[in-house]
Structure formats: structure tokens, C-alpha cells
Amino acid sequence: MGVSGTAAAPSVESLNRLPVADFIAAMAPLFEGAPQFLERLAAARPFLDELELFAHAEMIALEMPESAQLELIDAHARIGAPPASVSAASFREQGYDVERADAVERADAVERDALASALEDLNDAYEDRFGFRFVVFVAGRSRAEIVPVLHARLKGERESEKRTALTSVVAIARDRWRNGA
């Protein structure tokens, strides 16, 4: 499914012509909602192409007030969140999709539970430390491969982490756009 519920993402030209509410609805799946951000992105139109669309998205994300930035970051599901609690795009990105289900089922139940517990604890620690969700562009990595990334990011500085989270949100959205998520 594409951004607008079709097999492919709508063209940038067609997005430019949409009424604001329709633009927001079309782009919401890419950014997990985040209305304050999407309203700003809609107001920045027209865009020449995909490159300009996502360049503006990143600029807006980095420059908007912190409350809107946190809304955008926190719209994303936690890494390792229960499958029923995440969007369809996040479901695929986090590896809950059918293609990976067999490998997950074969994994040792104790190991699976330990990984889920570790991710929950690390997410809690990250949110306690920084005041927002940990966001990473998974790019096909397993949840187990994300654990050391989360550990390393816990040592970061808040402003750097916020910037990394915001640029990751845009990278995720760009990937979803290109893959028709």
C-alpha cells in the first residue's frame, strides 16, 4: 500500500495540489501522524520533487518548537513494542511481518523473552534520560542488533539525541515513501 492507500506513493505534484487536510492524511502514515509537523510541512508546499520534500521535512523537524519535535518523535513506536500496538509500516520495519515470522517462532522462548525485557528496560532508561522515545532507522536490522545501538545512544547528549531522532524520523519516512509503505 502506498502513502494514499494505493500501490505507489502519489507524485509530489499531486501532493502539492491537495487541500491541506488531504495532504496531511496522505503523509500521516509516513510520519506516524504528528499533526503539528504535518501542518508545517503542508504549509511549506509546493515542492519540486521528492528530494526537496524530504529536505524541507528535515529542516522543519529540526527547526520547529521542541513540543512539536517531541510529538513527532514520540509518534513512533518503541523498538520491540508489542506487534499489536504498532502501525502497519512499523510492524514490517520491526520484523513482525510474515517473512520473518518463522525465524522468530524458532527462536528460543527464553531468549525472545530476555530480548523483549532488555528492550523494554532500555527504552524506559532512554525515555527517562532524554524525555522522548528512542528512534532509529532499523534498515532491516533485527531487534537484537538494535540493543547495542540503544546502549550506545544512552551515553549521548540530549540535543544530539533529539537531532538524531528527528533525522531518523525523516529517514524512515523517506524509506516508507520509496517502498510504498
XYZ file of N, CA, C and O in Angstrom:
724
model
N 0.839 -1.179 0.000
C 0.000 0.000 0.000
C 0.881 1.239 0.000
O 1.833 1.316 0.743
N 0.515 2.195 -0.751
C 1.253 3.443 -0.819
C 0.783 4.431 0.213
O -0.107 4.159 1.016
N 1.341 5.616 0.158
C 1.019 6.672 1.103
C -0.463 6.963 1.109
O -1.065 7.160 2.146
N -1.082 6.974 -0.052
C -2.502 7.310 -0.132
C -3.401 6.079 -0.142
O -4.580 6.189 -0.438
N -2.844 4.906 0.148
C -3.620 3.680 0.160
C -3.592 2.966 -1.180
O -4.289 1.996 -1.377
N -2.784 3.452 -2.118
C -2.649 2.804 -3.412
C -1.339 2.042 -3.434
O -0.581 2.054 -2.467
N -1.031 1.427 -4.574
C 0.184 0.629 -4.674
C 1.446 1.476 -4.701
O 2.519 0.992 -4.434
N 1.341 2.738 -5.065
C 2.518 3.596 -5.136
C 2.220 4.925 -4.461
O 1.067 5.345 -4.366
N 3.268 5.576 -4.014
C 3.117 6.887 -3.399
C 2.619 7.874 -4.441
O 2.972 7.778 -5.612
N 1.774 8.830 -4.043
C 1.337 9.849 -5.003
C 2.538 10.696 -5.434
O 3.526 10.787 -4.716
N 2.436 11.275 -6.577
C 3.527 12.129 -7.039
C 3.595 13.378 -6.177
O 2.597 13.796 -5.570
N 4.761 13.982 -6.151
C 4.922 15.238 -5.424
C 4.008 16.291 -6.032
O 3.394 17.083 -5.302
N 3.877 16.276 -7.330
C 2.980 17.233 -7.999
C 1.545 17.089 -7.495
O 0.871 18.078 -7.237
N 1.080 15.863 -7.363
C -0.290 15.671 -6.875
C -0.412 16.057 -5.405
O -1.435 16.609 -4.996
N 0.616 15.784 -4.617
C 0.589 16.215 -3.214
C 0.515 17.735 -3.108
O -0.171 18.270 -2.240
N 1.227 18.411 -3.981
C 1.206 19.877 -3.981
C -0.189 20.436 -4.226
O -0.514 21.514 -3.723
N -1.008 19.722 -4.984
C -2.346 20.206 -5.350
C -3.416 19.856 -4.312
O -4.532 20.370 -4.376
N -3.111 18.964 -3.391
C -4.110 18.523 -2.416
C -4.479 19.632 -1.431
O -3.616 20.417 -1.021
N -5.736 19.651 -1.003
C -6.085 20.520 0.122
C -5.250 20.107 1.346
O -4.813 18.947 1.438
N -5.054 21.013 2.263
C -4.200 20.759 3.427
C -4.595 19.473 4.147
O -3.736 18.632 4.441
N -5.871 19.300 4.433
C -6.307 18.106 5.187
C -5.991 16.824 4.432
O -5.583 15.822 5.037
N -6.138 16.845 3.129
C -5.840 15.651 2.326
C -4.334 15.391 2.251
O -3.894 14.239 2.258
N -3.554 16.463 2.170
C -2.097 16.321 2.191
C -1.664 15.673 3.505
O -0.880 14.728 3.525
N -2.191 16.176 4.608
C -1.853 15.641 5.930
C -2.245 14.166 6.019
O -1.459 13.334 6.485
N -3.432 13.828 5.538
C -3.879 12.431 5.572
C -2.981 11.548 4.711
O -2.668 10.411 5.091
N -2.542 12.057 3.572
C -1.682 11.271 2.679
C -0.302 11.050 3.275
O 0.295 9.987 3.096
N 0.217 12.035 3.984
C 1.575 11.955 4.530
C 1.628 11.359 5.931
O 2.691 10.922 6.380
N 0.503 11.317 6.631
C 0.482 10.840 8.022
C 1.090 9.450 8.209
O 1.853 9.245 9.157
N 0.820 8.478 7.334
C 1.418 7.150 7.550
C 2.951 7.151 7.506
O 3.587 6.333 8.162
N 3.520 8.069 6.761
C 4.982 8.133 6.677
C 5.594 8.613 7.981
O 6.709 8.236 8.333
N 4.875 9.497 8.671
C 5.397 10.144 9.874
C 4.645 9.728 11.135
O 4.779 10.370 12.173
N 3.845 8.671 11.053
C 3.084 8.162 12.208
C 2.155 9.227 12.797
O 1.960 9.301 14.014
N 1.635 10.081 11.958
C 0.726 11.121 12.440
C 1.465 12.421 12.653
O 1.924 13.032 11.703
N 1.607 12.866 13.879
C 2.326 14.102 14.238
C 1.724 15.325 13.547
O 2.342 15.923 12.668
N 0.518 15.741 13.940
C -0.196 16.814 13.247
C 0.535 18.162 13.199
O 0.466 18.849 12.180
N 1.225 18.543 14.264
C 1.914 19.841 14.233
C 2.971 19.872 13.130
O 3.112 20.859 12.397
N 3.713 18.788 12.998
C 4.723 18.690 11.957
C 4.068 18.673 10.579
O 4.496 19.381 9.659
N 3.055 17.861 10.408
C 2.414 17.716 9.104
C 1.767 19.016 8.639
O 1.785 19.326 7.435
N 1.209 19.791 9.554
C 0.658 21.103 9.188
C 1.759 22.023 8.671
O 1.575 22.731 7.673
N 2.911 22.010 9.313
C 4.044 22.820 8.853
C 4.545 22.350 7.488
O 4.877 23.157 6.624
N 4.601 21.041 7.301
C 5.050 20.502 6.024
C 4.071 20.885 4.912
O 4.493 21.275 3.819
N 2.786 20.799 5.186
C 1.774 21.193 4.195
C 1.938 22.668 3.818
O 1.826 23.029 2.647
N 2.213 23.503 4.797
C 2.369 24.945 4.554
C 3.629 25.267 3.751
O 3.712 26.336 3.144
N 4.594 24.365 3.731
C 5.860 24.609 3.018
C 5.746 24.307 1.522
O 6.681 24.568 0.777
N 4.632 23.766 1.074
C 4.452 23.457 -0.349
C 4.464 24.721 -1.177
O 4.175 25.793 -0.660
N 4.751 24.611 -2.459
C 4.970 23.414 -3.261
C 6.413 22.929 -3.191
O 7.331 23.693 -2.923
N 6.580 21.650 -3.469
C 7.897 21.025 -3.541
C 8.167 20.652 -4.997
O 7.262 20.238 -5.711
N 9.412 20.787 -5.402
C 9.777 20.448 -6.780
C 9.788 18.949 -7.015
O 9.389 18.465 -8.067
N 10.270 18.209 -6.000
C 10.450 16.776 -6.165
C 10.600 16.129 -4.792
O 10.544 16.796 -3.758
N 10.822 14.810 -4.795
C 10.985 14.050 -3.554
C 12.151 14.583 -2.719
O 12.045 14.704 -1.497
N 13.247 14.897 -3.370
C 14.426 15.411 -2.667
C 14.088 16.677 -1.892
O 14.423 16.801 -0.707
N 13.392 17.592 -2.524
C 13.027 18.840 -1.850
C 11.987 18.592 -0.758
O 12.063 19.193 0.317
N 11.049 17.710 -0.998
C 10.035 17.376 0.004
C 10.695 16.921 1.302
O 10.411 17.441 2.383
N 11.632 15.969 1.192
C 12.240 15.424 2.406
C 13.312 16.350 2.990
O 13.540 16.324 4.204
N 13.923 17.172 2.175
C 14.849 18.192 2.705
C 14.066 19.190 3.553
O 14.501 19.567 4.646
N 12.901 19.605 3.057
C 12.059 20.509 3.841
C 11.544 19.816 5.102
O 11.464 20.436 6.161
N 11.189 18.546 4.969
C 10.707 17.803 6.135
C 11.758 17.805 7.233
O 11.452 18.058 8.412
N 13.014 17.542 6.867
C 14.075 17.527 7.871
C 14.304 18.917 8.459
O 14.449 19.071 9.673
N 14.319 19.932 7.614
C 14.521 21.298 8.097
C 13.404 21.703 9.068
O 13.667 22.251 10.139
N 12.178 21.395 8.707
C 11.037 21.719 9.570
C 11.155 20.966 10.892
O 10.976 21.545 11.965
N 11.459 19.684 10.820
C 11.581 18.867 12.038
C 12.637 19.442 12.976
O 12.427 19.501 14.196
N 13.749 19.882 12.428
C 14.851 20.387 13.259
C 14.605 21.792 13.783
O 15.174 22.171 14.809
N 13.775 22.566 13.093
C 13.589 23.968 13.464
C 12.304 24.265 14.220
O 12.172 25.348 14.783
N 11.355 23.357 14.263
C 10.089 23.658 14.938
C 10.273 23.635 16.458
O 11.282 23.119 16.964
N 9.315 24.178 17.195
C 9.430 24.203 18.661
C 9.573 22.792 19.238
O 9.087 21.814 18.656
N 10.231 22.710 20.378
C 10.502 21.398 20.967
C 9.236 20.588 21.213
O 9.239 19.371 21.007
N 8.140 21.213 21.619
C 6.916 20.440 21.865
C 6.463 19.720 20.601
O 6.035 18.564 20.653
N 6.583 20.365 19.444
C 6.227 19.728 18.175
C 7.260 18.671 17.789
O 6.902 17.631 17.219
N 8.513 18.913 18.098
C 9.554 17.916 17.828
C 9.287 16.642 18.622
O 9.386 15.536 18.083
N 8.952 16.802 19.897
C 8.706 15.632 20.737
C 7.458 14.884 20.291
O 7.412 13.649 20.348
N 6.442 15.616 19.821
C 5.248 14.969 19.280
C 5.629 14.096 18.082
O 5.163 12.958 17.958
N 6.491 14.612 17.215
C 6.932 13.878 16.035
C 7.743 12.640 16.426
O 7.510 11.540 15.917
N 8.669 12.798 17.341
C 9.493 11.667 17.798
C 8.625 10.617 18.489
O 8.705 9.424 18.184
N 7.797 11.058 19.416
C 7.003 10.131 20.219
C 5.850 9.479 19.450
O 5.231 8.533 19.948
N 5.587 9.954 18.232
C 4.571 9.305 17.398
C 5.042 7.918 16.961
O 4.227 7.038 16.679
N 6.352 7.713 16.931
C 6.909 6.426 16.503
C 6.814 5.399 17.624
O 6.970 5.719 18.799
N 6.593 4.169 17.219
C 6.511 3.065 18.180
C 7.881 2.794 18.782
O 8.913 3.023 18.152
N 7.864 2.302 19.999
C 9.107 1.854 20.629
C 9.651 0.662 19.870
O 8.893 -0.174 19.373
N 10.969 0.553 19.829
C 11.592 -0.646 19.286
C 11.235 -1.797 20.225
O 11.401 -1.698 21.442
N 10.696 -2.863 19.665
C 10.307 -4.007 20.475
C 8.924 -3.899 21.078
O 8.528 -4.759 21.874
N 8.153 -2.870 20.688
C 6.782 -2.737 21.196
C 5.971 -3.960 20.763
O 6.266 -4.577 19.740
N 4.951 -4.319 21.518
C 4.124 -5.461 21.116
C 3.584 -5.251 19.702
O 3.159 -4.142 19.351
N 3.603 -6.273 18.876
C 3.184 -6.140 17.479
C 1.803 -5.515 17.294
O 1.595 -4.750 16.360
N 0.873 -5.816 18.179
C -0.483 -5.286 18.038
C -0.557 -3.784 18.305
O -1.555 -3.152 17.971
N 0.493 -3.206 18.870
C 0.449 -1.792 19.242
C 1.129 -0.864 18.241
O 1.187 0.334 18.464
N 1.641 -1.403 17.125
C 2.389 -0.582 16.175
C 1.645 -0.446 14.853
O 0.778 -1.265 14.535
N 1.983 0.578 14.088
C 1.381 0.769 12.773
C 1.810 -0.343 11.826
O 2.769 -1.073 12.091
N 1.117 -0.442 10.700
C 1.454 -1.467 9.706
C 2.888 -1.296 9.211
O 3.617 -2.279 9.055
N 3.300 -0.053 8.974
C 4.667 0.192 8.499
C 5.682 -0.208 9.567
O 6.683 -0.859 9.269
N 5.432 0.174 10.796
C 6.342 -0.178 11.884
C 6.373 -1.690 12.101
O 7.413 -2.271 12.401
N 5.229 -2.333 11.926
C 5.128 -3.791 12.053
C 6.129 -4.468 11.125
O 6.874 -5.358 11.532
N 6.161 -4.012 9.858
C 7.106 -4.573 8.886
C 8.541 -4.196 9.239
O 9.438 -5.032 9.187
N 8.758 -2.938 9.579
C 10.113 -2.466 9.858
C 10.738 -3.158 11.063
O 11.948 -3.384 11.096
N 9.912 -3.486 12.046
C 10.431 -4.138 13.242
C 10.500 -5.663 13.100
O 10.872 -6.355 14.038
N 10.160 -6.163 11.931
C 10.334 -7.587 11.669
C 9.218 -8.481 12.143
O 9.413 -9.682 12.278
N 8.030 -7.918 12.390
C 6.912 -8.747 12.817
C 6.147 -9.323 11.628
O 5.181 -10.045 11.806
N 6.566 -8.999 10.435
C 5.858 -9.430 9.236
C 5.989 -10.933 9.005
O 6.794 -11.608 9.620
N 5.213 -11.440 8.133
C 5.145 -12.880 7.865
C 6.486 -13.429 7.404
O 6.861 -14.534 7.780
N 7.237 -12.674 6.612
C 8.503 -13.178 6.086
C 9.485 -13.557 7.189
O 10.302 -14.431 7.006
N 9.410 -12.910 8.324
C 10.352 -13.195 9.407
C 9.719 -14.017 10.525
O 10.385 -14.368 11.472
N 8.445 -14.302 10.411
C 7.731 -14.978 11.497
C 8.308 -16.353 11.805
O 8.403 -16.735 12.973
N 8.692 -17.118 10.791
C 9.223 -18.462 11.039
C 10.494 -18.414 11.887
O 10.654 -19.199 12.823
N 11.384 -17.512 11.576
C 12.632 -17.396 12.340
C 12.339 -16.996 13.775
O 12.961 -17.504 14.711
N 11.391 -16.101 13.956
C 11.032 -15.671 15.312
C 10.445 -16.838 16.095
O 10.777 -17.033 17.257
N 9.590 -17.614 15.449
C 8.980 -18.762 16.124
C 10.018 -19.800 16.524
O 9.886 -20.469 17.537
N 11.061 -19.962 15.710
C 12.094 -20.955 16.010
C 13.045 -20.486 17.114
O 13.746 -21.297 17.701
N 13.093 -19.190 17.356
C 13.998 -18.672 18.381
C 13.599 -19.234 19.743
O 12.432 -19.472 20.028
N 14.569 -19.426 20.565
C 14.334 -19.929 21.915
C 13.439 -18.958 22.679
O 13.681 -17.758 22.695
N 12.391 -19.470 23.306
C 11.425 -18.621 24.006
C 12.089 -17.809 25.111
O 11.758 -16.637 25.317
N 13.033 -18.381 25.824
C 13.720 -17.665 26.898
C 14.515 -16.499 26.316
O 14.485 -15.381 26.841
N 15.198 -16.773 25.206
C 15.981 -15.720 24.543
C 15.065 -14.606 24.048
O 15.369 -13.423 24.180
N 13.909 -14.965 23.470
C 12.940 -13.991 22.989
C 12.439 -13.124 24.121
O 12.358 -11.907 24.000
N 12.102 -13.763 25.239
C 11.605 -13.027 26.401
C 12.685 -12.121 26.980
O 12.400 -10.995 27.388
N 13.914 -12.599 27.018
C 15.025 -11.792 27.527
C 15.256 -10.571 26.642
O 15.502 -9.469 27.138
N 15.173 -10.743 25.332
C 15.340 -9.631 24.407
C 14.222 -8.612 24.591
O 14.478 -7.406 24.665
N 12.988 -9.080 24.685
C 11.846 -8.173 24.893
C 12.013 -7.400 26.193
O 11.786 -6.184 26.246
N 12.442 -8.081 27.239
C 12.649 -7.434 28.537
C 13.786 -6.416 28.472
O 13.671 -5.302 28.997
N 14.873 -6.788 27.804
C 16.011 -5.870 27.661
C 15.603 -4.625 26.891
O 15.946 -3.499 27.286
N 14.861 -4.799 25.808
C 14.423 -3.639 25.029
C 13.482 -2.751 25.834
O 13.575 -1.528 25.778
N 12.591 -3.374 26.591
C 11.681 -2.583 27.419
C 12.470 -1.773 28.448
O 12.238 -0.572 28.626
N 13.442 -2.404 29.107
C 14.260 -1.706 30.104
C 15.091 -0.592 29.469
O 15.202 0.506 30.025
N 15.674 -0.874 28.306
C 16.490 0.136 27.627
C 15.634 1.294 27.129
O 16.036 2.463 27.238
N 14.456 0.992 26.592
C 13.542 2.064 26.179
C 13.148 2.925 27.365
O 13.134 4.155 27.280
N 12.836 2.282 28.501
C 12.488 3.037 29.713
C 13.639 3.940 30.139
O 13.428 5.114 30.460
N 14.851 3.395 30.159
C 16.023 4.175 30.568
C 16.255 5.341 29.621
O 16.554 6.466 30.056
N 16.094 5.104 28.329
C 16.296 6.152 27.337
C 15.262 7.266 27.524
O 15.599 8.451 27.552
N 14.004 6.879 27.664
C 12.940 7.872 27.837
C 13.104 8.643 29.138
O 12.859 9.859 29.192
N 13.529 7.962 30.206
C 13.786 8.647 31.476
C 14.926 9.649 31.333
O 14.871 10.752 31.865
N 15.966 9.268 30.620
C 17.145 10.127 30.469
C 16.892 11.325 29.565
O 17.305 12.433 29.862
N 16.215 11.097 28.429
C 16.092 12.153 27.427
C 14.717 12.804 27.344
O 14.591 13.897 26.797
N 13.677 12.130 27.826
C 12.338 12.713 27.789
C 11.600 12.498 26.479
O 10.601 13.163 26.216
N 12.077 11.587 25.659
C 11.407 11.236 24.408
C 11.824 9.833 24.001
O 12.760 9.277 24.571
N 11.122 9.291 23.014
C 11.375 7.924 22.562
C 12.681 7.781 21.812
O 13.115 8.683 21.107
N 13.242 6.608 21.904
C 14.385 6.213 21.095
C 13.865 5.901 19.698
O 12.955 5.096 19.526
N 14.415 6.569 18.693
C 14.042 6.307 17.304
C 15.308 6.008 16.536
O 16.302 6.734 16.646
N 15.257 4.934 15.762
C 16.397 4.550 14.933
C 15.849 4.025 13.613
O 14.776 3.412 13.584
N 16.560 4.296 12.543
C 16.211 3.743 11.239
C 16.702 2.297 11.260
O 17.905 2.042 11.206
N 15.787 1.373 11.390
C 16.118 -0.037 11.580
C 16.845 -0.613 10.363
O 17.808 -1.364 10.525
N 16.401 -0.282 9.173
C 17.057 -0.701 7.925
C 17.337 -2.200 7.874
O 18.425 -2.625 7.534
N 16.350 -3.002 8.253
C 16.493 -4.451 8.156
C 17.212 -5.120 9.310
O 17.338 -6.339 9.328
N 17.693 -4.345 10.269
C 18.376 -4.957 11.416
C 17.354 -5.586 12.356
O 16.252 -5.091 12.520
N 17.743 -6.653 13.000
C 16.867 -7.314 13.972
C 16.811 -6.487 15.256
O 17.666 -5.641 15.510
N 15.825 -6.799 16.084
C 15.739 -6.126 17.388
C 16.989 -6.412 18.216
O 17.481 -5.543 18.910
N 17.540 -7.614 18.105
C 18.768 -7.949 18.848
C 19.925 -7.067 18.400
O 20.763 -6.672 19.221
N 19.978 -6.726 17.120
C 21.047 -5.863 16.617
C 20.883 -4.419 17.069
O 21.850 -3.649 17.060
N 19.691 -4.044 17.473
C 19.421 -2.678 17.919
C 19.834 -2.471 19.378
O 20.147 -1.365 19.798
N 19.883 -3.547 20.159
C 20.234 -3.430 21.585
C 21.559 -2.688 21.794
O 21.604 -1.733 22.575
N 22.662 -3.055 21.128
C 23.903 -2.309 21.345
C 23.822 -0.860 20.861
O 24.473 0.022 21.437
N 23.003 -0.607 19.843
C 22.809 0.768 19.373
C 22.135 1.586 20.474
O 22.551 2.701 20.781
N 21.113 1.008 21.074
C 20.398 1.686 22.161
C 21.326 1.920 23.353
O 21.332 3.007 23.937
N 22.125 0.923 23.695
C 23.111 1.086 24.775
C 24.036 2.263 24.490
O 24.275 3.106 25.368
N 24.564 2.330 23.291
C 25.498 3.403 22.926
C 24.812 4.764 22.946
O 25.384 5.748 23.435
N 23.580 4.814 22.444
C 22.869 6.088 22.382
C 22.491 6.593 23.766
O 22.344 7.797 23.958
N 22.379 5.705 24.744
C 22.097 6.134 26.119
C 23.212 7.010 26.683
O 23.003 7.747 27.643
N 24.396 6.942 26.096
C 25.537 7.735 26.566
C 25.587 9.115 25.917
O 26.447 9.918 26.254
N 24.676 9.395 24.993
C 24.692 10.652 24.252
C 24.204 11.845 25.058
O 23.763 11.716 26.199
N 24.272 12.982 24.418
C 23.756 14.231 24.984
C 22.350 14.460 24.434
O 22.060 14.107 23.290
N 21.500 15.095 25.224
C 20.089 15.248 24.866
C 19.893 15.922 23.505
O 19.134 15.450 22.668
N 20.537 17.047 23.259
C 20.335 17.758 21.994
C 20.787 16.923 20.801
O 20.137 16.912 19.759
N 21.886 16.226 20.951
C 22.379 15.361 19.883
C 21.411 14.212 19.643
O 21.135 13.845 18.492
N 20.901 13.640 20.711
C 19.933 12.545 20.589
C 18.644 13.014 19.939
O 18.065 12.317 19.108
N 18.194 14.212 20.318
C 16.963 14.745 19.722
C 17.160 14.951 18.215
O 16.316 14.568 17.415
N 18.299 15.515 17.835
C 18.602 15.726 16.413
C 18.665 14.376 15.678
O 18.118 14.233 14.579
N 19.322 13.400 16.278
C 19.417 12.070 15.668
C 18.034 11.460 15.503
O 17.725 10.875 14.456
N 17.190 11.588 16.519
C 15.831 11.045 16.442
C 15.044 11.723 15.321
O 14.361 11.050 14.538
N 15.149 13.034 15.221
C 14.403 13.768 14.194
C 14.878 13.426 12.783
O 14.066 13.228 11.878
N 16.178 13.336 12.606
C 16.677 12.975 11.271
C 16.336 11.515 10.956
O 16.080 11.180 9.799
N 16.274 10.669 11.981
C 15.864 9.277 11.771
C 14.402 9.192 11.360
O 14.049 8.392 10.481
N 13.548 10.007 11.974
C 12.128 10.031 11.613
C 11.980 10.356 10.128
O 11.211 9.713 9.408
N 12.734 11.338 9.653
C 12.657 11.719 8.242
C 13.234 10.614 7.356
O 12.667 10.296 6.301
N 14.313 9.981 7.778
C 14.895 8.874 7.003
C 13.908 7.713 6.907
O 13.767 7.088 5.842
N 13.224 7.421 7.983
C 12.207 6.361 7.990
C 11.084 6.725 7.018
O 10.644 5.897 6.212
N 10.625 7.973 7.084
C 9.549 8.426 6.194
C 9.979 8.348 4.733
O 9.200 7.904 3.868
N 11.206 8.747 4.442
C 11.719 8.680 3.068
C 11.761 7.228 2.585
O 11.362 6.920 1.462
N 12.194 6.334 3.441
C 12.234 4.918 3.084
C 10.818 4.385 2.855
O 10.584 3.628 1.908
N 9.881 4.772 3.696
C 8.496 4.346 3.527
C 7.952 4.869 2.191
O 7.236 4.169 1.487
N 8.258 6.127 1.868
C 7.827 6.729 0.604
C 8.354 5.901 -0.569
O 7.612 5.538 -1.469
N 9.631 5.604 -0.527
C 10.271 4.886 -1.649
C 9.779 3.448 -1.764
O 9.776 2.889 -2.852
N 9.382 2.876 -0.646
C 8.936 1.478 -0.649
C 7.419 1.345 -0.667
O 6.904 0.238 -0.502
N 6.727 2.465 -0.808
C 5.271 2.425 -0.910
C 4.569 1.951 0.339
O 3.515 1.333 0.262
N 5.196 2.238 1.492
C 4.597 1.800 2.768
C 3.359 2.591 3.103
O 3.171 3.687 2.699
